[in-house]
Coordinates of C-alpha atoms in Angstrom, one line a residue:
M1 CA -5.5 -18.3 46.2
K2 CA -5.1 -22.1 45.8
P3 CA -2.2 -23.3 43.6
R4 CA -4.5 -25.2 41.3
F5 CA -6.6 -22.1 40.7
R6 CA -3.5 -20.0 39.9
A7 CA -2.2 -22.6 37.5
F8 CA -5.5 -22.5 35.6
A9 CA -6.2 -18.8 35.9
A10 CA -2.9 -17.5 34.6
P11 CA -3.1 -19.1 31.1
V12 CA -6.8 -18.2 30.8
L13 CA -6.2 -14.5 31.7
G14 CA -3.2 -14.4 29.3
A15 CA -5.4 -15.7 26.5
L16 CA -8.1 -13.2 27.3
L17 CA -5.6 -10.4 27.3
V18 CA -4.3 -11.4 23.8
L19 CA -7.8 -11.6 22.4
A20 CA -8.6 -8.2 23.9
L21 CA -5.7 -6.4 22.2
P22 CA -6.9 -4.0 19.5
H23 CA -6.7 -5.1 15.9
A24 CA -4.5 -2.1 15.1
A25 CA -1.6 -3.9 16.8
Q26 CA -1.7 -6.3 13.8
A27 CA -2.2 -3.5 11.2
H28 CA -0.6 -3.2 7.8
A29 CA -0.7 -0.2 5.5
V30 CA -3.3 -1.1 2.9
V31 CA -4.3 1.0 -0.1
T32 CA -7.9 2.2 0.5
E33 CA -8.0 4.6 -2.5
S34 CA -6.1 5.2 -5.7
S35 CA -6.4 8.0 -8.2
L36 CA -6.1 5.3 -10.9
Q37 CA -9.7 4.4 -10.2
T38 CA -11.0 7.9 -11.3
Q39 CA -8.1 9.3 -13.4
P40 CA -6.7 6.8 -15.8
V41 CA -3.1 7.4 -17.1
K42 CA -3.1 8.9 -20.6
P43 CA -0.5 7.9 -23.1
G44 CA 2.4 10.3 -23.6
H45 CA 1.6 12.4 -20.4
A46 CA 3.6 12.3 -17.2
T47 CA 1.3 12.0 -14.3
T48 CA 1.2 11.5 -10.5
V49 CA -0.7 8.7 -9.0
L50 CA -2.1 9.2 -5.5
L51 CA -2.3 6.2 -3.2
Q52 CA -4.2 6.6 0.1
F53 CA -3.2 4.1 2.8
N54 CA -5.2 3.3 5.9
A55 CA -2.2 4.0 8.1
G56 CA 0.7 6.3 8.3
V57 CA 3.8 5.1 6.3
E58 CA 7.6 5.4 6.7
L59 CA 8.4 6.3 3.1
S60 CA 12.2 6.4 3.8
L61 CA 12.0 2.6 4.5
S62 CA 9.6 1.9 1.6
R63 CA 10.2 1.1 -2.1
V64 CA 8.0 1.8 -5.1
F65 CA 8.6 0.5 -8.7
L66 CA 7.0 1.0 -12.1
V67 CA 6.8 -2.4 -13.8
S68 CA 6.5 -2.5 -17.5
K69 CA 6.4 -5.2 -20.2
G70 CA 8.9 -7.9 -19.8
D71 CA 9.0 -7.4 -16.0
V72 CA 11.2 -4.4 -16.3
Y73 CA 11.4 -2.7 -12.9
Q74 CA 12.0 1.1 -12.7
P75 CA 12.5 2.5 -9.2
I76 CA 10.2 5.5 -8.5
E77 CA 10.9 8.1 -5.9
A78 CA 7.5 8.4 -4.2
R79 CA 6.8 11.3 -1.9
M80 CA 4.4 12.0 1.0
G81 CA 1.1 13.7 0.2
K82 CA -0.5 16.4 2.4
K83 CA -2.7 13.9 4.4
P84 CA -1.5 11.1 6.7
G85 CA -1.1 7.9 4.7
E86 CA -1.1 9.7 1.4
V87 CA 1.7 8.7 -1.1
L88 CA 2.3 10.4 -4.4
V89 CA 3.9 8.3 -7.2
P90 CA 5.2 10.3 -10.1
L91 CA 5.0 8.4 -13.4
P92 CA 6.9 9.3 -16.6
A93 CA 5.1 9.7 -19.9
L94 CA 4.1 6.1 -20.8
A95 CA 3.2 4.5 -24.1
E96 CA 0.0 2.5 -24.5
G97 CA 0.2 -0.8 -22.7
E98 CA 0.0 -2.7 -19.5
Y99 CA 1.9 -1.5 -16.4
A100 CA 1.9 -2.0 -12.6
I101 CA 3.0 -0.1 -9.6
K102 CA 4.7 -2.5 -7.2
Y103 CA 5.3 -1.3 -3.6
K104 CA 6.8 -2.4 -0.4
I105 CA 5.5 0.0 2.2
F106 CA 6.4 0.1 5.9
A107 CA 3.5 1.2 8.1
A108 CA 4.3 3.7 10.8
D109 CA 3.9 0.8 13.3
G110 CA 6.7 -1.2 11.5
H111 CA 4.6 -3.7 9.5
L112 CA 5.6 -4.3 5.9
T113 CA 3.0 -4.5 3.1
E114 CA 3.9 -5.6 -0.4
S115 CA 1.5 -5.5 -3.2
V116 CA 1.0 -4.7 -6.9
I117 CA -1.6 -2.4 -8.6
R118 CA -2.0 -3.1 -12.3
F119 CA -3.2 -0.5 -14.7
S120 CA -3.6 0.1 -18.5
V121 CA -2.5 3.1 -20.5
Q122 CA -4.9 3.5 -23.4
G123 CA -5.7 6.1 -26.0
A124 CA -9.1 7.7 -26.4
S125 CA -11.8 5.4 -27.6
K126 CA -12.2 5.4 -31.4
S127 CA -15.8 4.3 -31.5
R128 CA -18.3 6.7 -33.2

């Protein structure tokens, strides 16, 4: 192989190799489903919110908080669900109002994802 060809071929092959790597190598744990979508939190009732992530998570390295009015952060001890990527977030009985679940989740591959899921706690509709 000629030296000029080697000098040109090495960077090109390196670039092709990087482009050919699977996208999973850059994965983050992203919420794909939440029980909040189908089961709203009712006032005055403790409940558990299910978060389904698209990847396995390292819960021991992760943090979950309940955020209430005035940016008050309450740590929540989340636990693993039955399925891979399933995280259960126990919530105390809440009054009506606006809340959020803030999480910093480490994916099993070591990537950190930080996000917030906002939700409302409302009583039954009073329209008749």
